Coordinates of C-alpha atoms and ligand atoms in Angstrom, one line a residue:
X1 CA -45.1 17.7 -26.5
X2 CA -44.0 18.4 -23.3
X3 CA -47.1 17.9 -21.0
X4 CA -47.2 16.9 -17.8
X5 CA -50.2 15.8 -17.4
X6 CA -50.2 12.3 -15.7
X7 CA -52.8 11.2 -16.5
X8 CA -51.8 11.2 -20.5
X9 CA -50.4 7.7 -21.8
X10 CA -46.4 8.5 -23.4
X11 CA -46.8 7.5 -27.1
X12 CA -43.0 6.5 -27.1
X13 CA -43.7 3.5 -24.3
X14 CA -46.0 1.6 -26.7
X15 CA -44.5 -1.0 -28.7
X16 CA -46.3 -1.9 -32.6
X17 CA -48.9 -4.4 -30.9
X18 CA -49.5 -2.2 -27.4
X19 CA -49.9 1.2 -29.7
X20 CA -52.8 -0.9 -31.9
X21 CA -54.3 -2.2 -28.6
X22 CA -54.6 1.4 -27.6
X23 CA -55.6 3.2 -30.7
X24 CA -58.5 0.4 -31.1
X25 CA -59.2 1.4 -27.5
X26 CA -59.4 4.9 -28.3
X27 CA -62.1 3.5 -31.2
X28 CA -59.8 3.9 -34.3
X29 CA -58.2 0.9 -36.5
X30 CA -54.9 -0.7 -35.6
X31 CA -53.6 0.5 -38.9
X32 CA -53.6 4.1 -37.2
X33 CA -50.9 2.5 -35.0
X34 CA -48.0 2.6 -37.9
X35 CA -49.5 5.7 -39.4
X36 CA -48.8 7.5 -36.0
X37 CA -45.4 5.1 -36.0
X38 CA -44.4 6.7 -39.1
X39 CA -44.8 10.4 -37.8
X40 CA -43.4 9.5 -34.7
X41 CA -39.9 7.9 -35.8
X42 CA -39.6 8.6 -39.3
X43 CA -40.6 12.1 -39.7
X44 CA -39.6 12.9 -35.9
X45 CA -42.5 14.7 -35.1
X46 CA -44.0 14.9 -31.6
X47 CA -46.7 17.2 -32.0
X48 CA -49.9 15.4 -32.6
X49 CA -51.6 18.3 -34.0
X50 CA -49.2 18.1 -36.9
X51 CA -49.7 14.8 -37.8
X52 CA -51.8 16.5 -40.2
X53 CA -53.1 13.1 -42.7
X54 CA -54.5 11.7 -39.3
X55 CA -58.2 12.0 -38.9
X56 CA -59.1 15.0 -37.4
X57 CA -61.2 13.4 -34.7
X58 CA -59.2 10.4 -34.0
X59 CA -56.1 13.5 -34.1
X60 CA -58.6 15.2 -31.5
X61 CA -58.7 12.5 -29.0
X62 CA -55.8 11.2 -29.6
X63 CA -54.3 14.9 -28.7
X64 CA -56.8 14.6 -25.5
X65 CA -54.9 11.3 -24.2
X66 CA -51.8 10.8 -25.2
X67 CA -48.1 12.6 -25.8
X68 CA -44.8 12.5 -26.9
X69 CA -43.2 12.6 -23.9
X70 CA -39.0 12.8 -24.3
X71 CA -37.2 13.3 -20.7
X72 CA -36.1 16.8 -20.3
X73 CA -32.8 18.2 -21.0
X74 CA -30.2 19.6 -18.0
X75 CA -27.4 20.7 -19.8
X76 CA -25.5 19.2 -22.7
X77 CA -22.0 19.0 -23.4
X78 CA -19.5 19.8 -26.8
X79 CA -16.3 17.3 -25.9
X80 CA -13.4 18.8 -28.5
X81 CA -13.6 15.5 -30.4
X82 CA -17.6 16.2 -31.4
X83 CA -18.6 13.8 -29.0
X84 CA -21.7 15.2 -27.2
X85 CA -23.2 14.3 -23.6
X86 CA -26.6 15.5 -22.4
X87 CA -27.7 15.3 -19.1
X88 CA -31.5 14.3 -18.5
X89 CA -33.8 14.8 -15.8
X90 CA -34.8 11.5 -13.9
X91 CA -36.6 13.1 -10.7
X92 CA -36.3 16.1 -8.7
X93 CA -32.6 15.8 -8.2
X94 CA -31.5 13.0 -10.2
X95 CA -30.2 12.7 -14.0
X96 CA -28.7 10.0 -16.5
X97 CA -27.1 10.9 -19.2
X98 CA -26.8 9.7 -23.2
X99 CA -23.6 10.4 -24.9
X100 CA -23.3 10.3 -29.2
X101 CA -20.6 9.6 -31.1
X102 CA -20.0 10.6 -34.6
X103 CA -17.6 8.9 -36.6
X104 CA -17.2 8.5 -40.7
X105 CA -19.9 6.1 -40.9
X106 CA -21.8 6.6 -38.1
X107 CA -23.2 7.6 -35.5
X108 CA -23.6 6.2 -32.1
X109 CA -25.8 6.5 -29.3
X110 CA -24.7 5.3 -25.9
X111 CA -28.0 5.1 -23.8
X112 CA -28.8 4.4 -20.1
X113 CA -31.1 1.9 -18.9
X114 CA -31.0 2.4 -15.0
X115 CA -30.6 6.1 -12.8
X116 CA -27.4 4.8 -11.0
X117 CA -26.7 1.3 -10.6
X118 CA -27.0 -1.5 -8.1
X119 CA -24.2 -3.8 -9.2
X120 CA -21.0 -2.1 -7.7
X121 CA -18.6 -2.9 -10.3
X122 CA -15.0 -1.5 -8.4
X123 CA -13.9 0.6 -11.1
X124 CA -16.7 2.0 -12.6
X125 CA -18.1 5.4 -11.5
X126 CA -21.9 4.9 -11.8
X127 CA -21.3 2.6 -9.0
X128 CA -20.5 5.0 -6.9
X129 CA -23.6 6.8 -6.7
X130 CA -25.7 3.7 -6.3
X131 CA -28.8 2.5 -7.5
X132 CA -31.8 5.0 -8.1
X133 CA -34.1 3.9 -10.0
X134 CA -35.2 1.9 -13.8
X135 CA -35.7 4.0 -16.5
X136 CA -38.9 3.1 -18.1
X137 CA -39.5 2.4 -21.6
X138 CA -40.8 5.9 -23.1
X139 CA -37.1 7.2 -21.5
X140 CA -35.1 5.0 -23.0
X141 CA -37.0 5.1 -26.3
X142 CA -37.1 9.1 -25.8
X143 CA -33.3 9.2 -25.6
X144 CA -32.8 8.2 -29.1
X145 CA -36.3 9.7 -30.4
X146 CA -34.5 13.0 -28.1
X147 CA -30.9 12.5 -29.6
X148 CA -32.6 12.3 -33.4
X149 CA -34.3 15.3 -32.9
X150 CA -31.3 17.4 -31.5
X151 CA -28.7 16.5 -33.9
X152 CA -30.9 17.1 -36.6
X153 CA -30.9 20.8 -35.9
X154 CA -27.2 21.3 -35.7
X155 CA -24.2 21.3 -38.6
X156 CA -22.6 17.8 -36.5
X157 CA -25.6 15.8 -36.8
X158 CA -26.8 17.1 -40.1
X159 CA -23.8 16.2 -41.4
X160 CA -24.3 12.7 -40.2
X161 CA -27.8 12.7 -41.7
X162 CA -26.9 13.2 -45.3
X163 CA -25.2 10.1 -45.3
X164 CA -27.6 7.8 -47.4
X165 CA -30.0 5.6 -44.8
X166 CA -30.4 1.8 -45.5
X167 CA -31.4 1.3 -48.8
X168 CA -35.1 1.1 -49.9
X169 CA -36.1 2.1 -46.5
X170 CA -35.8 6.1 -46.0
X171 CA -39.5 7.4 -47.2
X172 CA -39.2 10.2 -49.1
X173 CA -41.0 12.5 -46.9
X174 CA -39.0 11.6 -43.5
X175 CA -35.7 13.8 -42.7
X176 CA -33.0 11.7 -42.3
X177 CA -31.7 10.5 -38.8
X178 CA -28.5 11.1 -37.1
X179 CA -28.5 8.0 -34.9
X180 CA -27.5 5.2 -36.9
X181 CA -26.2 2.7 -34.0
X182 CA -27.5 2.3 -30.2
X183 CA -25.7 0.8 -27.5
X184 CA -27.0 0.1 -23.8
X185 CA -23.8 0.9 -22.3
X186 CA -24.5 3.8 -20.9
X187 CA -25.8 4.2 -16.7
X188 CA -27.7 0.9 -15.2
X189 CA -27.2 -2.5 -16.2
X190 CA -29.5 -3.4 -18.8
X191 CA -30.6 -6.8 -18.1
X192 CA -31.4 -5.5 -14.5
X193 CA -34.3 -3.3 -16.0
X194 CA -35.6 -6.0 -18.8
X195 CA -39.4 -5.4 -18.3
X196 CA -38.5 -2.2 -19.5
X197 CA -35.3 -3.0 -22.2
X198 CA -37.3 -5.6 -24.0
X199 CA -40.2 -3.1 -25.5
X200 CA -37.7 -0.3 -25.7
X201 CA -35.2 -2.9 -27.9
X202 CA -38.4 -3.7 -30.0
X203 CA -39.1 0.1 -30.9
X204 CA -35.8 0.2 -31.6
X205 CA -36.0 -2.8 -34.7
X206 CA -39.1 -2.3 -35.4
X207 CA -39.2 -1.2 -39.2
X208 CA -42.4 1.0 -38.3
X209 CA -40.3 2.3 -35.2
X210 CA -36.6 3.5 -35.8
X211 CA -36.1 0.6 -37.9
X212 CA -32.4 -0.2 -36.6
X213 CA -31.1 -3.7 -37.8
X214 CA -29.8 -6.0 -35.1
X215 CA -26.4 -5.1 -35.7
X216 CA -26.4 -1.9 -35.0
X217 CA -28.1 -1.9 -31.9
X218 CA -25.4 -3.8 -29.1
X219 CA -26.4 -4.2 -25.3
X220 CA -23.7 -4.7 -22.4
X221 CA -24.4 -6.7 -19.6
X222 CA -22.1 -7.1 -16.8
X223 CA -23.1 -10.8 -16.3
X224 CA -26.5 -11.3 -15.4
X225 CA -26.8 -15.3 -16.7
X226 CA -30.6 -16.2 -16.1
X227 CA -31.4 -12.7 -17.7
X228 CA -29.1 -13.8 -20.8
X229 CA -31.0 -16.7 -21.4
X230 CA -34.4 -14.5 -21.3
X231 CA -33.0 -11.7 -23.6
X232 CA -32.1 -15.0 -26.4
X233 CA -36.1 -15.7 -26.4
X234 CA -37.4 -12.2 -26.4
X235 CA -35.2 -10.0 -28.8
X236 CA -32.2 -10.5 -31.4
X237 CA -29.8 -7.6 -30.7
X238 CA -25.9 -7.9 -30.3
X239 CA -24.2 -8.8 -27.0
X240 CA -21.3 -7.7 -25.4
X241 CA -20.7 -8.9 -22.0
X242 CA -18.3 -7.0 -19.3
X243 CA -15.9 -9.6 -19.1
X244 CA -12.4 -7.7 -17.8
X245 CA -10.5 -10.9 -15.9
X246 CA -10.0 -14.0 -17.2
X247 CA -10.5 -16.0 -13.9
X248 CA -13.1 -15.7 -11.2
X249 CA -10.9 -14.6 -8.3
X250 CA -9.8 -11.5 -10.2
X251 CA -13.4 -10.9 -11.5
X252 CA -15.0 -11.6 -8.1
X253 CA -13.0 -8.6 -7.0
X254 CA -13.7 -6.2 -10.0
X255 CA -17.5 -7.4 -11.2
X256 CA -18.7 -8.6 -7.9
X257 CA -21.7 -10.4 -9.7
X258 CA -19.1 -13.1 -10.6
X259 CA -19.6 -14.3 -7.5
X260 CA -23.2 -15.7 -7.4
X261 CA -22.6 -16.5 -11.6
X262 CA -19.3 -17.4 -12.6
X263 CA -17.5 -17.1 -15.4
X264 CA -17.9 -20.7 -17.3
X265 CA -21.6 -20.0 -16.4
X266 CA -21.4 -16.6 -18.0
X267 CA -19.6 -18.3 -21.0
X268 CA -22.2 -20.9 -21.8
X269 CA -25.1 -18.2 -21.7
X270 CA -23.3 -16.3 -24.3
X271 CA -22.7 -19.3 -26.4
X272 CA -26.2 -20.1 -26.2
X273 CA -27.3 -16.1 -27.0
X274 CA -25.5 -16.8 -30.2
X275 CA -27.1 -20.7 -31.3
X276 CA -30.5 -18.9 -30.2
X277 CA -30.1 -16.0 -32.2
X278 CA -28.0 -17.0 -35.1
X279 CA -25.6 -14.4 -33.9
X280 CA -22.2 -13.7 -35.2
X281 CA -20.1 -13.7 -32.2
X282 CA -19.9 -12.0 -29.1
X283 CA -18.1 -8.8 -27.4
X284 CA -16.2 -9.3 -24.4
X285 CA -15.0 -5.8 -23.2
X286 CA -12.4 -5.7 -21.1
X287 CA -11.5 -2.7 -19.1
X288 CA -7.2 -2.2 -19.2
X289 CA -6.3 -1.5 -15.0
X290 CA -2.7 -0.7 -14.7
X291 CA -1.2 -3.5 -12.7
X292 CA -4.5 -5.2 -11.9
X293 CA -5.7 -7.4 -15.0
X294 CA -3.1 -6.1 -17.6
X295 CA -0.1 -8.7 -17.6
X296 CA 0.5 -10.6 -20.9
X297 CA -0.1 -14.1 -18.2
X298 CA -3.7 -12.3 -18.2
X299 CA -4.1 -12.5 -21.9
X300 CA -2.7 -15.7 -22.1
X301 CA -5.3 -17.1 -20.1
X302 CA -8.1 -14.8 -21.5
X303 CA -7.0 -16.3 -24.8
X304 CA -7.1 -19.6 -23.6
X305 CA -10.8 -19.5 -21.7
X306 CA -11.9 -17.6 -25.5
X307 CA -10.2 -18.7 -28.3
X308 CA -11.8 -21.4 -30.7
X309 CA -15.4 -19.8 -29.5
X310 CA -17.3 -16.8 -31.7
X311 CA -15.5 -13.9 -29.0
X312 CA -14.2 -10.3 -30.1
X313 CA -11.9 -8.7 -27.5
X314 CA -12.5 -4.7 -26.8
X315 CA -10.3 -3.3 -24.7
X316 CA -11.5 -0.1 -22.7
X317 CA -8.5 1.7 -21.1
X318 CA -9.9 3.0 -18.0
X319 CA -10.3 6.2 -17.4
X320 CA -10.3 7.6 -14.2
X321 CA -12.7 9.5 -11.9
X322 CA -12.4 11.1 -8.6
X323 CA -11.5 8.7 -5.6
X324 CA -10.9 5.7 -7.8
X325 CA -7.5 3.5 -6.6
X326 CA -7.0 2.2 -10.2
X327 CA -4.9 4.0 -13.3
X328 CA -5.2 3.1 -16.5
X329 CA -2.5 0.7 -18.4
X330 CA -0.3 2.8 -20.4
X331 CA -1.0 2.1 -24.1
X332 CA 2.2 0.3 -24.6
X333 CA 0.9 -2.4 -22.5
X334 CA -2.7 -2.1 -23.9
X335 CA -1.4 -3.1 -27.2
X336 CA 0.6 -5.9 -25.9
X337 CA -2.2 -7.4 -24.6
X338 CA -3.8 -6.9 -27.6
X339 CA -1.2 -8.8 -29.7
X340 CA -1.2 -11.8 -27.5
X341 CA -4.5 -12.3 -27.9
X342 CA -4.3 -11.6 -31.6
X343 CA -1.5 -14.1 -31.7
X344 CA -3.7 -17.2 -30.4
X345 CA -5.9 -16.4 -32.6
X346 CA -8.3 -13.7 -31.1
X347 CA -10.1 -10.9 -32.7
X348 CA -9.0 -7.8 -30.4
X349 CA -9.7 -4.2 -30.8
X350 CA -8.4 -1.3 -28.5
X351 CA -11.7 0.9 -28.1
X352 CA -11.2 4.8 -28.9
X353 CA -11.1 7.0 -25.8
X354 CA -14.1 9.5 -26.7
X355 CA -15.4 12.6 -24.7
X356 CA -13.1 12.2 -21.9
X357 CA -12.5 16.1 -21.7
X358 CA -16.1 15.9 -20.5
X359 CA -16.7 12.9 -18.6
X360 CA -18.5 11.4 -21.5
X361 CA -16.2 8.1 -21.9
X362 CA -17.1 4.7 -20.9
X363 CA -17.7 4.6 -16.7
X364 CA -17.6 8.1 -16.0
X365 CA -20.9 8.8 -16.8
X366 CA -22.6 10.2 -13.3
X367 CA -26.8 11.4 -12.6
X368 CA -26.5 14.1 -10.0
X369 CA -27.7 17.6 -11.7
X370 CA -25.4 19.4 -10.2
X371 CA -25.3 22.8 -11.5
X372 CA -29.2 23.9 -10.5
X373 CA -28.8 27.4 -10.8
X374 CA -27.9 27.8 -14.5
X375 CA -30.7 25.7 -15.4
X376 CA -34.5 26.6 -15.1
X377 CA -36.4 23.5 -14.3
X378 CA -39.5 22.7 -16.2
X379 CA -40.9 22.8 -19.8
X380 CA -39.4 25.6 -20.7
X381 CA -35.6 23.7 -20.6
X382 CA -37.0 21.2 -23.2
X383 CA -34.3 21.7 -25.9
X384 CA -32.5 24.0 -24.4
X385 CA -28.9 23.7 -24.7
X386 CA -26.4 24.9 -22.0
X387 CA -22.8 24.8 -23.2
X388 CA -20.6 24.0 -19.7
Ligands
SAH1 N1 -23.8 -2.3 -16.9 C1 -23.5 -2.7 -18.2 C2 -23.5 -1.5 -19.1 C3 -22.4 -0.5 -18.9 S1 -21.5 -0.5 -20.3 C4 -22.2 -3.4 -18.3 O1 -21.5 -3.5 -17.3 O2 -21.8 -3.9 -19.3 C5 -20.1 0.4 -19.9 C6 -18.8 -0.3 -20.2 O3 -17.8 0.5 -19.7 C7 -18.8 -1.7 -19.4 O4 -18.0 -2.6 -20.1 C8 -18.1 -1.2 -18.1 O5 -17.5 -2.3 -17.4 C9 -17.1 -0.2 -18.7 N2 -16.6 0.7 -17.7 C10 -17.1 1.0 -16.5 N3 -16.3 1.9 -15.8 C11 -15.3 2.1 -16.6 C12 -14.1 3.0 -16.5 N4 -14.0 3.8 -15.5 N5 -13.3 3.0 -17.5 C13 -13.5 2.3 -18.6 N6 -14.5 1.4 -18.8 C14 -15.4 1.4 -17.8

């Protein structure tokens, strides 16, 4: 499962269509494709020498060319409110990380899509460390694949699992899965990396694959327009857009894309991800700064530049990280906010603070591996879990 071997193609890259162009390739029928789908992502099995219904010969090539190949574990991390935050190896000495969430209902996966980030937002602290590189598609898809298959052998995530799976669609033979909802809000921006988001995304609905429904699988875009317009044609997820100012001077300064695509053109992309899509409405996340974008004149005009259009408000308090010149509102202002925008007529939320204790919550997620000497490198880490 945990080979090395270049040369091998990573079974978790392959969308339905690219995994029957391959298995025809290696001289079998497509069909094998959803067969090997269904061990894969239902059963969560990465061995192909247990994919024992598989014919043994097609199993024995197959098992010559091919893995499943998940991006090895650092360390991982036990926050006091269950949330839990792996680190994962990108390269020799960089990492991304995936954090999950368990609530009541659910359970949610916040994956990465880039190893840093290139776009420099002023208050976020994967920003900080620059852009690395894109995660490919197997490492996206392996974070959740990964995430599944961790959770599944602890009391947290097991928990999580008994809860019954969409109706009709669990098979009888396959365990149940911990991840119920994905969102790309973890490291990178999303839209940046779309030759590698797209296929992942499609894994990730695909009934054969982890079989998620559009709902439950949200990705956040800091404002890239022209790639808004592509993600509408290609794949019908939810949106949420890192809005956090109402006007372009204040989000110039804080989401320095702004400046080459400006709000109203920001606006009308979303607008048009929703017609294309049939969506329901759009996120807008907006991060609380203490004294920067806070004031109830802020909501006002939020309100006014949303309201009457299909918008939720989330408001992120910020939290802080080491060197930044912002603080976070203090909650009595955050829910201020919140009820002026309620008040003309907005849905708002205040999102949940979760995993702060270890650098798990929204913007503080960082990819150096910094503790090397707790940690041996190589196959042997796969799965191994290093409590901080
Ligand atoms: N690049 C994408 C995905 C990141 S999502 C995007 O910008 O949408 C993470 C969310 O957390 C974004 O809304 C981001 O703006 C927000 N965020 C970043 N830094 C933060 C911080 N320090 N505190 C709170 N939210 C932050």
């Amino acid at each position: 499962m945990s080979s090395t071997d270049p040369s091998s193609v990573n079974l978790l890259g392959l969308t339905r269509p690219a995994l029957e162009a391959y298995v025809s390739e290696l001289g079998s029928k497509p069909f094998r494709a959803r067969q090997l789908m269904h061990w894969i992502y239902k059963r969560g099995e990465g061995r192909i020498a247990e994919m024992t219904d598989l014919a043994k010969q097609f199993r024995a090539r197959l098992a010559e060319n091919a893995t499943v190949l998940t991006p090895q574990i650092v360390t991982v991390q036990h926050s006091s409110d269950g949330t839990r935050k792996w680190k994962l190896r990108a390269d020799a000495d960089q990492a991304f990380e995936m954090v999950f969430i368990p609530e009541e209902d659910r359970g949610t996966l916040c994956i990465s899509s880039q190893v840093g980030c290139a776009l420099d937002c002023s208050f976020c602290s994967t920003a900080q460390q620059g852009f690395n590189r894109n995660l490919t598609t197997a490492e996206i898809v392996g974070q959740v694949w990964l995430a599944n298959r961790e959770l599944a052998s602890d009391s947290a995530g097991a928990r999580l699992a008994s809860q019954p799976q969409a109706p009709g669609r669990a098979e009888p033979s396959a365990p149940p899965r911990a991840v119920t909802n994905v969102v790309l809000m973890g490291m990178g921006e999303p839209l940046a990396n779309l030759r590698q988001v797209v296929p992942a995304l499609k894994i990730l609905l695909d009934d054969f694959g982890f079989d998620l429904s559009r709902r439950r699988v949200t990705l956040s875009t800091s404002g890239l327009v022209p790639q808004i317009y592509r993600l509408a044609e290609e794949v019908n997820v939810a949106l949420a857009v890192s809005l956090h100012a109402p006007d372009d001077a204040l989000r110039d300064e804080l989401v320095p894309i702004n400046r080459k695509h400006p709000i109203d053109e920001l606006l009308s992309a979303c607008w048009h991800y929703l017609d294309e899509q049939n969506g329901r409405s759009v996120t807008f996340e907006y991060v609380m700064l203490e004294g920067v974008n806070d004031s109830l004149e802020h909501a006002r005009r939020l309100a006014r530049r949303l309201a009457g259009h299909p918008a939720k408000v989330n408001l992120i308090p910020f939290n802080p990280f080491a060197g930044t010149r912002y603080r976070r509102s203090p909650m009595p202002t955050i829910l201020r906010f919140r009820d002026e925008l309620i008040a003309r007529g907005l849905i708002a939320t205040v999102r949940r603070t979760r995993g702060e204790d270890i650098d798990a919550a929204c913007g503080q997620l960082a990819g150096r591996v910094i503790d090397r000497t707790t940690v041996r490198l190589g196959s042997r880490t796969f799965g191994l879990a290093v409590q901080p």
